[in-house]
């Protein structure tokens, strides 16, 4: 699928769900993609990109950003505390806030450097042991913690279990966000963004459908 085909599919879903056209941001997930494909999309004028590892992102984005400084970069993968400083320096938005210790570290670094990226709390809606994210039962508490520090918290993010109906998880995430007064939902990937948009996603994270298969031998 080309980006423009994804854009029209998103617009159709927005229309059918009675949402304003263009209210969903499309984050092109460029992890493990050849630089030529990423540069192609940058040249087309796309401005929102996602990566899931700090190290991979710091290896390629500083150079791309010199040519395309208006790009907004999103960190989608788990963030280790020892990578927080690098992450705060490179990314405009972090989607994987999942524990208090990471929050206090971000507060300290943001104070030092004088800025803080936008933040999403990642919720492990399927309560899968191998997946990061705060459990649904502990989400309200983590949100309250973040609010104590006045950090720019935008909303919630989830990655539904591979083998379950994603809409159930999108619905759960939307409820958690609503009851906490959060208006942004980062949900929906290549296989389920249509459903996510219908359930109110404000940020979808699409990799394979835009760029093609990833090259995992790079890892
Ligand atoms: C890789 C990744 C995506 C994109 O997945 P696709 O199925 O290729 O669209 C979205 N979100 C996160 C957190 C990812 O790590």
Short mmCIF file of C-alpha atoms and ligand atoms in Angstrom, two decimals:
data_model
loop_
_atom_site.label_atom_id
_atom_site.label_comp_id
_atom_site.label_asym_id
_atom_site.label_seq_id
_atom_site.Cartn_x
_atom_site.Cartn_y
_atom_site.Cartn_z
CA UNK A 1 0.00 0.00 0.00
CA UNK A 2 1.23 3.51 -0.66
CA UNK A 3 0.94 6.21 1.96
CA UNK A 4 -1.80 7.92 -0.05
CA UNK A 5 -3.84 4.70 -0.05
CA UNK A 6 -3.49 4.50 3.71
CA UNK A 7 -4.50 8.14 4.02
CA UNK A 8 -7.70 7.48 2.05
CA UNK A 9 -8.49 4.37 4.07
CA UNK A 10 -8.03 6.38 7.27
CA UNK A 11 -10.28 9.16 5.95
CA UNK A 12 -12.99 6.66 5.04
CA UNK A 13 -12.87 5.19 8.56
CA UNK A 14 -12.95 8.68 10.10
CA UNK A 15 -15.98 9.58 8.01
CA UNK A 16 -17.85 6.39 8.86
CA UNK A 17 -17.12 6.88 12.55
CA UNK A 18 -18.33 10.50 12.40
CA UNK A 19 -14.90 11.81 13.23
CA UNK A 20 -13.37 14.93 11.71
CA UNK A 21 -11.40 14.14 8.56
CA UNK A 22 -7.69 14.35 9.27
CA UNK A 23 -8.00 13.86 13.03
CA UNK A 24 -5.78 10.78 12.96
CA UNK A 25 -2.02 11.23 12.74
CA UNK A 26 -0.19 8.61 10.71
CA UNK A 27 3.18 7.69 12.19
CA UNK A 28 5.32 5.92 9.59
CA UNK A 29 7.28 3.27 11.49
CA UNK A 30 10.72 3.23 9.89
CA UNK A 31 12.53 0.71 12.10
CA UNK A 32 14.66 -1.77 10.15
CA UNK A 33 13.70 -0.21 6.84
CA UNK A 34 16.27 0.70 4.18
CA UNK A 35 17.30 4.35 4.34
CA UNK A 36 16.26 4.84 0.72
CA UNK A 37 12.62 4.02 1.56
CA UNK A 38 12.61 6.33 4.54
CA UNK A 39 14.17 9.15 2.53
CA UNK A 40 11.59 8.55 -0.18
CA UNK A 41 8.78 9.22 2.26
CA UNK A 42 10.56 12.25 3.70
CA UNK A 43 10.91 13.61 0.17
CA UNK A 44 7.15 13.11 -0.35
CA UNK A 45 6.66 15.49 2.58
CA UNK A 46 5.64 13.08 5.32
CA UNK A 47 6.64 14.44 8.73
CA UNK A 48 5.76 11.87 11.40
CA UNK A 49 8.05 8.88 11.90
CA UNK A 50 8.36 6.18 14.55
CA UNK A 51 11.23 4.03 15.76
CA UNK A 52 11.25 1.40 18.45
CA UNK A 53 14.88 1.42 19.54
CA UNK A 54 16.85 4.44 20.76
CA UNK A 55 20.13 3.08 19.44
CA UNK A 56 18.88 2.44 15.91
CA UNK A 57 17.20 5.86 15.82
CA UNK A 58 20.29 7.75 17.00
CA UNK A 59 22.26 5.99 14.26
CA UNK A 60 20.22 7.35 11.38
CA UNK A 61 17.92 10.23 12.34
CA UNK A 62 20.34 13.04 13.24
CA UNK A 63 21.53 13.02 9.63
CA UNK A 64 17.99 12.85 8.15
CA UNK A 65 16.92 15.67 10.48
CA UNK A 66 19.52 18.06 9.11
CA UNK A 67 17.74 17.83 5.73
CA UNK A 68 14.20 17.48 7.13
CA UNK A 69 14.21 19.46 10.41
CA UNK A 70 10.42 19.68 10.56
CA UNK A 71 10.17 15.91 11.17
CA UNK A 72 8.44 14.72 14.35
CA UNK A 73 10.03 11.59 15.79
CA UNK A 74 8.14 9.13 17.98
CA UNK A 75 9.71 6.49 20.23
CA UNK A 76 7.41 3.46 20.23
CA UNK A 77 9.49 0.74 21.89
CA UNK A 78 10.34 0.10 25.55
CA UNK A 79 12.67 2.69 27.09
CA UNK A 80 15.47 1.60 29.42
CA UNK A 81 16.30 4.20 32.04
CA UNK A 82 19.93 4.37 30.91
CA UNK A 83 18.77 5.44 27.43
CA UNK A 84 16.38 8.10 28.70
CA UNK A 85 18.75 11.01 28.16
CA UNK A 86 19.42 10.11 24.53
CA UNK A 87 15.71 9.55 24.00
CA UNK A 88 14.78 12.96 25.41
CA UNK A 89 17.32 14.63 23.17
CA UNK A 90 16.15 12.98 19.95
CA UNK A 91 12.41 12.27 20.20
CA UNK A 92 9.44 14.64 20.10
CA UNK A 93 7.13 12.05 21.62
CA UNK A 94 7.60 8.90 23.73
CA UNK A 95 4.77 6.32 23.60
CA UNK A 96 6.16 3.79 26.09
CA UNK A 97 6.00 5.30 29.58
CA UNK A 98 5.24 2.33 31.83
CA UNK A 99 6.72 2.80 35.30
CA UNK A 100 7.30 5.37 38.03
CA UNK A 101 11.08 4.99 38.02
CA UNK A 102 11.17 6.01 34.36
CA UNK A 103 8.94 9.01 35.10
CA UNK A 104 11.21 10.32 37.86
CA UNK A 105 14.24 9.88 35.61
CA UNK A 106 12.52 11.81 32.81
CA UNK A 107 11.61 14.59 35.25
CA UNK A 108 15.24 14.96 36.28
CA UNK A 109 16.59 15.02 32.72
CA UNK A 110 13.83 17.30 31.39
CA UNK A 111 14.69 19.77 34.17
CA UNK A 112 18.32 19.71 33.15
CA UNK A 113 17.83 20.12 29.42
CA UNK A 114 14.84 22.43 29.72
CA UNK A 115 12.40 20.49 27.56
CA UNK A 116 10.34 17.32 27.62
CA UNK A 117 8.84 15.30 24.76
CA UNK A 118 5.11 14.61 24.68
CA UNK A 119 4.31 11.41 26.54
CA UNK A 120 1.96 8.46 26.25
CA UNK A 121 1.49 5.81 28.92
CA UNK A 122 1.71 2.33 27.42
CA UNK A 123 -0.95 0.01 28.80
CA UNK A 124 -0.46 -3.76 28.61
CA UNK A 125 -4.15 -4.32 27.89
CA UNK A 126 -3.69 -8.06 27.36
CA UNK A 127 -1.66 -8.41 30.59
CA UNK A 128 0.94 -10.38 28.64
CA UNK A 129 4.05 -11.19 30.67
CA UNK A 130 6.45 -10.68 27.75
CA UNK A 131 5.03 -7.28 26.83
CA UNK A 132 5.92 -3.97 28.43
CA UNK A 133 3.31 -1.52 29.59
CA UNK A 134 1.54 -0.86 32.85
CA UNK A 135 -1.34 -3.19 33.68
CA UNK A 136 -4.84 -1.72 33.27
CA UNK A 137 -5.36 -1.89 37.04
CA UNK A 138 -2.32 0.28 37.74
CA UNK A 139 -2.85 2.78 34.96
CA UNK A 140 -4.80 5.43 36.92
CA UNK A 141 -2.08 5.50 39.56
CA UNK A 142 0.74 5.96 37.03
CA UNK A 143 -1.19 8.77 35.33
CA UNK A 144 -1.68 10.50 38.67
CA UNK A 145 2.05 10.19 39.33
CA UNK A 146 2.92 11.81 35.98
CA UNK A 147 0.45 14.63 36.60
CA UNK A 148 2.13 15.48 39.91
CA UNK A 149 5.14 16.57 37.88
CA UNK A 150 3.20 18.53 35.25
CA UNK A 151 4.71 16.55 32.37
CA UNK A 152 3.11 16.85 28.90
CA UNK A 153 1.02 13.68 29.06
CA UNK A 154 -1.05 13.30 25.87
CA UNK A 155 -2.74 9.96 26.21
CA UNK A 156 -2.49 6.18 26.23
CA UNK A 157 -0.91 3.61 23.93
CA UNK A 158 -1.43 -0.14 23.50
CA UNK A 159 -0.31 -3.09 21.39
CA UNK A 160 -3.08 -5.72 21.45
CA UNK A 161 -2.14 -9.40 21.84
CA UNK A 162 -1.31 -10.95 18.50
CA UNK A 163 -4.10 -13.54 18.65
CA UNK A 164 -7.01 -11.55 20.07
CA UNK A 165 -9.64 -9.26 18.58
CA UNK A 166 -7.89 -5.86 18.64
CA UNK A 167 -11.14 -3.88 18.94
CA UNK A 168 -11.65 -5.19 22.49
CA UNK A 169 -8.27 -3.79 23.47
CA UNK A 170 -8.86 -0.51 21.66
CA UNK A 171 -12.15 -0.17 23.54
CA UNK A 172 -10.48 -0.86 26.87
CA UNK A 173 -7.78 1.72 26.14
CA UNK A 174 -10.38 4.31 25.10
CA UNK A 175 -12.27 3.77 28.37
CA UNK A 176 -9.14 4.13 30.49
CA UNK A 177 -8.28 7.35 28.65
CA UNK A 178 -11.78 8.77 28.97
CA UNK A 179 -12.03 8.19 32.69
CA UNK A 180 -8.67 9.91 33.14
CA UNK A 181 -9.54 12.87 30.95
CA UNK A 182 -6.93 12.02 28.31
CA UNK A 183 -7.84 12.78 24.70
CA UNK A 184 -5.17 10.97 22.68
CA UNK A 185 -5.01 7.29 21.78
CA UNK A 186 -1.96 5.72 20.14
CA UNK A 187 -3.33 2.48 18.74
CA UNK A 188 -3.57 0.62 15.44
CA UNK A 189 -0.79 -0.85 13.28
CA UNK A 190 -0.64 -2.19 9.72
CA UNK A 191 -3.18 -4.95 10.29
CA UNK A 192 -5.70 -3.17 12.46
CA UNK A 193 -5.48 0.60 11.94
CA UNK A 194 -8.89 0.68 10.28
CA UNK A 195 -10.54 -0.68 13.42
CA UNK A 196 -8.39 1.59 15.63
CA UNK A 197 -9.51 4.72 13.75
CA UNK A 198 -13.14 3.67 14.15
CA UNK A 199 -12.52 3.29 17.90
CA UNK A 200 -11.02 6.78 18.18
CA UNK A 201 -7.28 6.42 17.54
CA UNK A 202 -5.58 9.81 17.25
CA UNK A 203 -2.17 8.33 16.41
CA UNK A 204 -1.77 5.16 14.32
CA UNK A 205 1.63 3.49 13.94
CA UNK A 206 2.01 1.94 10.53
CA UNK A 207 5.21 0.27 9.33
CA UNK A 208 4.89 -2.70 7.00
CA UNK A 209 1.84 -1.41 5.14
CA UNK A 210 3.75 1.72 4.13
CA UNK A 211 7.31 0.47 3.65
CA UNK A 212 7.01 -3.29 3.06
CA UNK A 213 8.57 -6.05 5.15
CA UNK A 214 11.31 -5.16 7.64
CA UNK A 215 14.81 -6.61 7.39
CA UNK A 216 15.31 -8.35 10.73
CA UNK A 217 18.79 -9.52 9.72
CA UNK A 218 19.83 -5.93 10.51
CA UNK A 219 19.37 -6.75 14.16
C1 LIG B 1 6.99 -2.03 14.69
C2 LIG B 1 5.92 -1.37 15.44
C3 LIG B 1 4.77 -0.89 14.79
C4 LIG B 1 4.50 -1.06 13.30
O1 LIG B 1 4.10 -2.36 13.02
P1 LIG B 1 3.54 -2.77 11.56
O2 LIG B 1 2.80 -4.03 11.81
O3 LIG B 1 4.75 -2.97 10.69
O4 LIG B 1 2.68 -1.69 11.08
C5 LIG B 1 3.82 -0.24 15.56
N1 LIG B 1 3.97 -0.08 16.89
C6 LIG B 1 5.07 -0.52 17.54
C7 LIG B 1 5.16 -0.31 19.00
C8 LIG B 1 6.06 -1.19 16.84
O5 LIG B 1 7.14 -1.63 17.51
#
